[in-house]
Short mmCIF file of C-alpha atoms and ligand atoms in Angstrom, two decimals:
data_model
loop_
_atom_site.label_atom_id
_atom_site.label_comp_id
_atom_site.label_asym_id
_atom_site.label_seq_id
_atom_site.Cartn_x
_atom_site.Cartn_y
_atom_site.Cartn_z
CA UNK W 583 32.87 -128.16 -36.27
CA UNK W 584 32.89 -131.95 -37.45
CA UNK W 585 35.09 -134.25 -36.21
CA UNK W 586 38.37 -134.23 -37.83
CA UNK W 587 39.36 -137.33 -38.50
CA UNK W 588 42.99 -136.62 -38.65
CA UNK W 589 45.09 -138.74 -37.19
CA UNK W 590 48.19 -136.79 -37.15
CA UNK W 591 51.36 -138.49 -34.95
CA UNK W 592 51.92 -135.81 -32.67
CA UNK W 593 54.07 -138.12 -30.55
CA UNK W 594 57.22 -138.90 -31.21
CA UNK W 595 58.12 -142.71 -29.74
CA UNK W 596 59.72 -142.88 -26.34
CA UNK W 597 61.24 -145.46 -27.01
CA UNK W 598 62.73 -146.81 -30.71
CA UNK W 599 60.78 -150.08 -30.45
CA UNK W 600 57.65 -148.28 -30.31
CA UNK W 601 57.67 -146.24 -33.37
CA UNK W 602 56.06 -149.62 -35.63
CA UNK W 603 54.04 -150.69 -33.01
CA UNK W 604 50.56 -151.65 -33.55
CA UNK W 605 48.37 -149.94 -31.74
CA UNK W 606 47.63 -152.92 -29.59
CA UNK W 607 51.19 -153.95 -28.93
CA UNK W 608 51.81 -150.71 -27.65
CA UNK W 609 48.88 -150.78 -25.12
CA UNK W 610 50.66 -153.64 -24.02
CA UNK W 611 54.29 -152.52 -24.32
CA UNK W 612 52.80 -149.08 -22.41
CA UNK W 613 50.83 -151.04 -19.66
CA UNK W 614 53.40 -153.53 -18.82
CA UNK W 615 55.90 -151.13 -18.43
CA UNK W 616 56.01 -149.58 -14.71
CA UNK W 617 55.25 -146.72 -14.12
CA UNK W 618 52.93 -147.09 -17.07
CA UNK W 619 52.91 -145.42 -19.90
CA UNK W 620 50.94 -144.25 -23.73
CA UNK W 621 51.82 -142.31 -26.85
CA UNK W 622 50.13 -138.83 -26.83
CA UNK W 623 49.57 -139.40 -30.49
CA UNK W 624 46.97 -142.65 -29.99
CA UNK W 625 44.66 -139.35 -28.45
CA UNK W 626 43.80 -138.47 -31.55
CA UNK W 627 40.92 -140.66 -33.19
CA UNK W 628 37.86 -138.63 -34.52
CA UNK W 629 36.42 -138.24 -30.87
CA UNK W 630 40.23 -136.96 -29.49
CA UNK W 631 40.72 -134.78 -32.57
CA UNK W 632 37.34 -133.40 -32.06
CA UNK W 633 38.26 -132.77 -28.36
CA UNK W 634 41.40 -131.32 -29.41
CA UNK W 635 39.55 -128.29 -31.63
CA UNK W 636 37.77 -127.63 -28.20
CA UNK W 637 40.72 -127.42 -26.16
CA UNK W 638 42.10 -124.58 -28.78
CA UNK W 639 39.03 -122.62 -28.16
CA UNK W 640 39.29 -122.63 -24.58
CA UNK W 641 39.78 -119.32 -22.44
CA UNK W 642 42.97 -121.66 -20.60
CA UNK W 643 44.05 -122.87 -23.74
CA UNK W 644 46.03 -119.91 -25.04
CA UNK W 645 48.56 -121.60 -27.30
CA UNK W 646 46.48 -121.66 -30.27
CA UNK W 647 45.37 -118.10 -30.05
CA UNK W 648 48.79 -116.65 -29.16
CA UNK W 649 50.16 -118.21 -32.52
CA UNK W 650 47.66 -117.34 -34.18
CA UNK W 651 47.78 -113.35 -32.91
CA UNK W 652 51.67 -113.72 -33.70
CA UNK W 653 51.64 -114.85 -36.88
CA UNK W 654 49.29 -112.08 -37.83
CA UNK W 655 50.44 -109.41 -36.58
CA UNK W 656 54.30 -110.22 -37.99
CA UNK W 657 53.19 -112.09 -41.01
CA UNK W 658 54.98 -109.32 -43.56
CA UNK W 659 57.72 -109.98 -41.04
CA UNK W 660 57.90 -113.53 -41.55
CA UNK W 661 56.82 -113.88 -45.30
CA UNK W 662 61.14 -112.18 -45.07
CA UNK W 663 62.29 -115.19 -44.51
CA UNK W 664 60.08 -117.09 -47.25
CA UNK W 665 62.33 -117.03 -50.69
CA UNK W 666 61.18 -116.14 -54.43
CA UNK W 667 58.95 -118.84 -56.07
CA UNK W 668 59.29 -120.96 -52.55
CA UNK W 669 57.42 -123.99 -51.55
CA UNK W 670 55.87 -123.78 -48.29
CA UNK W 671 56.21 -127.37 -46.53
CA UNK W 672 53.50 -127.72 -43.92
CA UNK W 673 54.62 -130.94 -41.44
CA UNK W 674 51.64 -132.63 -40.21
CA UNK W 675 48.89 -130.33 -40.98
CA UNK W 676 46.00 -130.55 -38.70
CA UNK W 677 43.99 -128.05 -40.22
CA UNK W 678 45.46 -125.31 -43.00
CA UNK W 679 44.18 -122.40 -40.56
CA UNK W 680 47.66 -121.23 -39.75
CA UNK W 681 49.59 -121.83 -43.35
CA UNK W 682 46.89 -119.68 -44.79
CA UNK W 683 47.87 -116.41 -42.86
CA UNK W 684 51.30 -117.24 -44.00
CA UNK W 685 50.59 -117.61 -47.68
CA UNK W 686 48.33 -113.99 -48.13
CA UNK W 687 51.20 -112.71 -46.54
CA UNK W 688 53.52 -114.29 -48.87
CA UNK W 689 52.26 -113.74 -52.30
CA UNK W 690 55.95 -114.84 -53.36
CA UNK W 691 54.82 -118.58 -52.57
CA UNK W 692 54.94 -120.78 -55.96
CA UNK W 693 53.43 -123.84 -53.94
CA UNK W 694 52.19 -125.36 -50.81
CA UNK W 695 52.76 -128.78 -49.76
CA UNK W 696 51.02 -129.83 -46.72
CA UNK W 697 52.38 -133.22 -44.79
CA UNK W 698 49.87 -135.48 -43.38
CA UNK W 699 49.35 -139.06 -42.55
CA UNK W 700 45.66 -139.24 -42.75
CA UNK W 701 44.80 -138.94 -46.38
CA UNK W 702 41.25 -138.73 -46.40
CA UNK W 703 41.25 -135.21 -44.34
CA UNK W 704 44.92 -134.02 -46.26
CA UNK W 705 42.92 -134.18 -49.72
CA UNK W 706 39.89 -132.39 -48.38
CA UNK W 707 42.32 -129.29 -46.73
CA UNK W 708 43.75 -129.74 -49.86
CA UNK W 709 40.87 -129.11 -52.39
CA UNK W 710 39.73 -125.65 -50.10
CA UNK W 711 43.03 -124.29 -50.56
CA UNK W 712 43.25 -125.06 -54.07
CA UNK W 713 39.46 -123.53 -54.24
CA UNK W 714 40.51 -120.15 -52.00
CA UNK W 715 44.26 -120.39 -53.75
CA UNK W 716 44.11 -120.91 -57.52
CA UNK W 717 47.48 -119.51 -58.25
CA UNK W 718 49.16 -121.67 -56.00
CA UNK W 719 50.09 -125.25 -56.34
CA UNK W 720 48.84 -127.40 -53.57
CA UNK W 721 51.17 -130.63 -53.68
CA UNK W 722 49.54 -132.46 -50.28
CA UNK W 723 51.94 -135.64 -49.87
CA UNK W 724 50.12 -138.20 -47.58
CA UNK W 725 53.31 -139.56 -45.13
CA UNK W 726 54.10 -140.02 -41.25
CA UNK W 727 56.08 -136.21 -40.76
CA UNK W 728 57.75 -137.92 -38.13
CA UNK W 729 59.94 -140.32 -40.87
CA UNK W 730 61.69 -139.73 -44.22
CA UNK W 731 59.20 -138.73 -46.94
CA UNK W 732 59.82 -137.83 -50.43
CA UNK W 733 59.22 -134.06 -51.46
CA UNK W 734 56.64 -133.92 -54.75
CA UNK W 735 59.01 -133.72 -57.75
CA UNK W 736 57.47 -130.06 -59.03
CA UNK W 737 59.45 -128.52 -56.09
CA UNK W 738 63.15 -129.77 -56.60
CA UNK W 739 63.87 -126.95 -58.42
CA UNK W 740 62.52 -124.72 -55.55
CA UNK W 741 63.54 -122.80 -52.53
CA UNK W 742 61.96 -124.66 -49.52
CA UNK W 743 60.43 -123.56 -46.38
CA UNK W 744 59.07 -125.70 -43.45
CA UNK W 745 56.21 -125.10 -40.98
CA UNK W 746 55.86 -126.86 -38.35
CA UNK W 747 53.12 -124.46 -36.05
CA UNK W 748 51.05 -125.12 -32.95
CA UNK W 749 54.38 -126.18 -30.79
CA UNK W 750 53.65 -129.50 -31.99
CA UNK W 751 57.18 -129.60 -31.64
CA UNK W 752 56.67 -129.53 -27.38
CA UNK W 753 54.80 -132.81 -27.58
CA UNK W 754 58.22 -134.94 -28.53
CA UNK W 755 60.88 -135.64 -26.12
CA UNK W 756 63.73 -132.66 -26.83
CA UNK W 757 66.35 -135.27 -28.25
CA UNK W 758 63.59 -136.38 -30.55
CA UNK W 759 62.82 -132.55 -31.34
CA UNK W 760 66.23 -131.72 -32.30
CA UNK W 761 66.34 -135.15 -34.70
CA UNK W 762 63.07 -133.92 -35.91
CA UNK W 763 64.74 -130.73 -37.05
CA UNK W 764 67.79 -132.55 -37.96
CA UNK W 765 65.96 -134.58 -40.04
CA UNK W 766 63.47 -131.35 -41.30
CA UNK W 767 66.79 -130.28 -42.44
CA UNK W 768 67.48 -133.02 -44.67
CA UNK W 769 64.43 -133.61 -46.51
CA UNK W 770 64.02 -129.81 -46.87
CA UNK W 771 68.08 -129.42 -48.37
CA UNK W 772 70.48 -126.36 -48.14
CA UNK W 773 69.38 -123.12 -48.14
CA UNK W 774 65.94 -123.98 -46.80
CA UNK W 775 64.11 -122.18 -43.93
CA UNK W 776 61.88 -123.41 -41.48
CA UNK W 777 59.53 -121.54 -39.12
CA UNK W 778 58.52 -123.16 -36.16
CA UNK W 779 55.43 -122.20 -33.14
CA UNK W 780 57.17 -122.97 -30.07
CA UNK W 781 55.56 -122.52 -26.24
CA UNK W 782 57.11 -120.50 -23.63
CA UNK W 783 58.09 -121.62 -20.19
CA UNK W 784 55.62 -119.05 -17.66
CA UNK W 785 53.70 -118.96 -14.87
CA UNK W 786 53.17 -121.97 -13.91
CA UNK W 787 49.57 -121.50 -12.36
CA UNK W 788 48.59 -120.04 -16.36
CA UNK W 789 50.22 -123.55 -17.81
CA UNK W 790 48.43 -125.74 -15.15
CA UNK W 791 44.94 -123.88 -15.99
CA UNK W 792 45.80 -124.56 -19.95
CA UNK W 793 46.23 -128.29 -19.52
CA UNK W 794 43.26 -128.93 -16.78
CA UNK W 795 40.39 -126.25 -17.39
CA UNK W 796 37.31 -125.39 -15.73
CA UNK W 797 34.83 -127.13 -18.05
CA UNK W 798 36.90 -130.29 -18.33
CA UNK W 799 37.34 -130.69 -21.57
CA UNK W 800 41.26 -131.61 -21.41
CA UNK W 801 40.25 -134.40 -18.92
CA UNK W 802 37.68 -135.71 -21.74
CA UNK W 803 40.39 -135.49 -24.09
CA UNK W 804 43.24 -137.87 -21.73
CA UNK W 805 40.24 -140.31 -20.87
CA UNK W 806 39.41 -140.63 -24.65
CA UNK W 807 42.35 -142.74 -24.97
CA UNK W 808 40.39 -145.28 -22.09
CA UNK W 809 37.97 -145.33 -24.16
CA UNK W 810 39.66 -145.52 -27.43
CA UNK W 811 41.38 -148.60 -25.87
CA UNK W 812 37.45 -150.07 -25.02
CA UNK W 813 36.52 -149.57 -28.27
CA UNK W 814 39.62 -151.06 -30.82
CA UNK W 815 40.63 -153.24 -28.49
CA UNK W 816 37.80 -154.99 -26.18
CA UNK W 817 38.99 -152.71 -23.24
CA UNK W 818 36.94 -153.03 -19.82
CA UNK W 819 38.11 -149.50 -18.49
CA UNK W 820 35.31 -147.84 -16.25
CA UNK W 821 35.97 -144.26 -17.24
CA UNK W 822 34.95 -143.18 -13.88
CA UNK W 823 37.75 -144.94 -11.98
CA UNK W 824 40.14 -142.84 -13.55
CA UNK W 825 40.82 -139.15 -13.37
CA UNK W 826 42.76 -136.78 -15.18
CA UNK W 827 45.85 -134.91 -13.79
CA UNK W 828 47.87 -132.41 -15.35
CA UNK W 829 50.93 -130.61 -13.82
CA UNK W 830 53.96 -128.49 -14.63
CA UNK W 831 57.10 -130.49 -14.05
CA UNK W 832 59.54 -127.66 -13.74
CA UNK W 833 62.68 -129.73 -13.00
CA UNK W 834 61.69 -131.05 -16.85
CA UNK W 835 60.50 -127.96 -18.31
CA UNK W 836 57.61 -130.03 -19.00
CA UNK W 837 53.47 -130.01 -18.53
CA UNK W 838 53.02 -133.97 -17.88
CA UNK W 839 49.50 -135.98 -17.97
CA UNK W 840 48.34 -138.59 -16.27
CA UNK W 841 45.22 -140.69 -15.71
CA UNK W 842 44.98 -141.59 -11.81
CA UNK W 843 43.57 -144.99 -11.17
CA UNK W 844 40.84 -144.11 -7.94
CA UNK W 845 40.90 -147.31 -6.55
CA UNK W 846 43.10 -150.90 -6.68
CA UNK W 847 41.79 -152.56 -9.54
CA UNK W 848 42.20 -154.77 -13.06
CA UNK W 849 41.90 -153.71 -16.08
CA UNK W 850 41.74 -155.98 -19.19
CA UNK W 851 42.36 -154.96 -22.71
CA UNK W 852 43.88 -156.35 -25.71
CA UNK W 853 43.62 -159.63 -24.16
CA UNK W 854 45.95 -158.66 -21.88
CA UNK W 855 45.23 -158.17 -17.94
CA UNK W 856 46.59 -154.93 -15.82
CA UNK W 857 46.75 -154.09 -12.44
CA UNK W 858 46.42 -150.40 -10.88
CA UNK W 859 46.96 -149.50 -7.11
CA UNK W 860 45.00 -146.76 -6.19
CA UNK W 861 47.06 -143.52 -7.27
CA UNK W 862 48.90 -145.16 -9.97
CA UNK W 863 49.07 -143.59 -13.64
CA UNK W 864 49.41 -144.05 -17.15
CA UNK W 865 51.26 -141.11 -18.47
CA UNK W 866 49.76 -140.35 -21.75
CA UNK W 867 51.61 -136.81 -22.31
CA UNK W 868 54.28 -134.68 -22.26
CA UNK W 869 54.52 -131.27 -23.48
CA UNK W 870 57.44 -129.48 -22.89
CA UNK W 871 58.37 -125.48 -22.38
CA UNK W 872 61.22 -123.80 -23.98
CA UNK W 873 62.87 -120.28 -23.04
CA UNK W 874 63.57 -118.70 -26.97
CA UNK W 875 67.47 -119.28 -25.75
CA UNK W 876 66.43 -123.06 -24.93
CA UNK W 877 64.62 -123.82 -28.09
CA UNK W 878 67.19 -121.69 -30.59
CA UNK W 879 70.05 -123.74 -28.51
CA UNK W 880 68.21 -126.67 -29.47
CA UNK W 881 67.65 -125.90 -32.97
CA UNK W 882 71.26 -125.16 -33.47
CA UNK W 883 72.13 -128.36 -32.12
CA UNK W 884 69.99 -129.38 -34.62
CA UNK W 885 72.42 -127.70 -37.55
CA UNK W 886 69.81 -124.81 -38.06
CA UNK W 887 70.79 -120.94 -37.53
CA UNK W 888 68.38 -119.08 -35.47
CA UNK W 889 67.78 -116.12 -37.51
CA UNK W 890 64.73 -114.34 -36.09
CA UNK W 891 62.07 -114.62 -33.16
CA UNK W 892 58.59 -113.02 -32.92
CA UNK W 893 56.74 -113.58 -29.91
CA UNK W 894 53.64 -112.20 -28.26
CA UNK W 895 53.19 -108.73 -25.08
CA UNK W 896 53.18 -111.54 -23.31
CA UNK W 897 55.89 -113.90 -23.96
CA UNK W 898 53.60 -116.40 -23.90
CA UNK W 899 54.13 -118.56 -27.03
CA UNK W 900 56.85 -117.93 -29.50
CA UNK W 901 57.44 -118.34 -33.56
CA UNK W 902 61.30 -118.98 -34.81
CA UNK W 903 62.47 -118.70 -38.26
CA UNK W 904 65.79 -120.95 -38.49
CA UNK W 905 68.09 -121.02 -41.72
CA UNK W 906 70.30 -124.24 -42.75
C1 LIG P 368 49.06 -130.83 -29.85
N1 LIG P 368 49.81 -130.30 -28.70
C2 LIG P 368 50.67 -129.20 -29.09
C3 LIG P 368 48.96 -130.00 -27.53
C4 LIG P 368 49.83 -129.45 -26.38
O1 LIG P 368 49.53 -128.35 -25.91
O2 LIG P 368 50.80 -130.10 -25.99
C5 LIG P 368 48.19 -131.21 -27.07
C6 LIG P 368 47.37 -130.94 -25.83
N2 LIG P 368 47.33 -131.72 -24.78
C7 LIG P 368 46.50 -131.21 -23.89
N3 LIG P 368 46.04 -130.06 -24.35
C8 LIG P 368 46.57 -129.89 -25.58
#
């Protein structure tokens, strides 16, 4: 598959200051900080979102596939919750793979408007649906999901539904989660409905597998961001002093990643100099577990009413509708 050159946030900021950060600033900001620290979202230039499509088709990796099985084996189930003449409101759409299970299911849909920042690969997802889907009006709205955006005028008049698959929603820290949703919530109004692909706290040996595989391709994808940072920003990392590490924090709920510095060294990038003890890390990730009572707590915290939960034999990954 090419590249996708998406380059979706799937991070939300730890801290405020960080959301309008360059992406050099917040190397600095990150690095400076102790114990260091990087946005999951700068993984994903073309080589990261490349890597990413990998991980999804790894035998460890079975997020993507467990959605995927859900949604099609419920998707009468779900198309329920999806109103008369809706619009479907896809936030931050990596690829329309999922939505379009959702909309053959839901012939009811009057229009489809997926949420992306990177225009350029929004247009093209765009044009195939509008190609495969020529009944249905695809509105794509080019915007950062993780801020206010506008809705396209055509829908104000209609019954709105928000996706948000791929527990995309695991990568930001739960207080940001819930004023994702909170926020979901506004820009979608009253009435609306939002379905949401959430993982499942399990075994923690089948999480740790998922997040450090056999052929390595989830340690390619956390020392990208070295040499992402090489790249933009005159970085001198040596890829191979680093390794990736992966584990399931279960005090947090969370699977955590880290690249381990091998040896005492300096690192300059973005004219900036860093020093690593052997064994430090930068944490580039967090994604975090939910139990379905966790994550419908959360969303009601969030002012949405669990109304329904599918999940998978299993109970490996779950899908929630929620109603404001
Ligand atoms: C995008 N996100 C939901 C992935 C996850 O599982 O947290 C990112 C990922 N990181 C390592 N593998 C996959």
């Amino acid at each position: 598959m090419a590249a996708l050159a998406r380059s979706v946030l799937r991070y939300s900021a730890r801290h405020e200051a960080a959301a309008s950060e360059s992406f050099a600033e917040h190397v600095v900001h990150g690095l400076s900080d102790s114990p260091k620290w990087l946005s999951a979202k700068y993984f994903y230039d073309a080589a990261g979102s490349e890597l990413f499509e990998q991980i999804t088709d790894l035998p460890e990796y079975y997020p993507t596939r467990t959605e995927l099985k859900i949604l099609r084996g419920h998707a009468r189930e779900i198309s329920g919750y999806i109103a008369l003449s809706a619009a479907l409101v896809e936030f931050g759409t990596g690829s329309t793979r999922k939505a379009r299970i959702l909309i053959d299911a839901a012939p009811q849909l009057a229009a489809y408007v997926p949420v992306d920042i990177s225009a350029e690969f929004l247009n093209q997802e765009a044009a195939a649906v509008r190609r495969d889907l020529p009944w249905l009006a695809v509105l794509p709205v080019v915007a950062d999901f993780t801020r206010d955006f506008d809705l396209p005028p055509q829908i104000r008049s209609r019954p709105r539904v928000g996706f948000f698959p791929g527990s995309t929603i695991g990568n930001f820290e739960p207080e940001d989660a819930a004023e994702f949703l909170r926020q979901a919530g506004r820009i979608l109004g009253a009435g609306a409905t939002m379905i949401v692909g959430v993982d499942l706290i399990k075994d923690e040996a089948v999480l740790n597998a998922a997040y450090d595989d056999a052929a390595g391709v989830t340690a390619r994808f956390n020392l990208n961001v070295l040499a992402r940072m090489n790249r933009e920003l005159g970085g001198n990392f040596d890829l191979s002093a680093f390794r990736h590490r992966a584990f399931y924090n279960a005090e947090n709920h969370r699977i955590e990643m880290h690249l381990e510095s091998l040896k005492s060294q300096s690192v300059t990038v973005a004219g900036h100099t860093f020093a690593f003890d052997k064994g430090e890390t930068i944490h580039t990730e967090n994604s975090y577990k939910y139990t379905m009572e966790s994550f419908r707590a959360l969303a009601e915290s969030a002012g949405w009413r669990p109304a329904a939960t599918w999940t998978d034999e299993n109970d490996y990954f779950s899908i929630h509708a929620l109603k404001l």
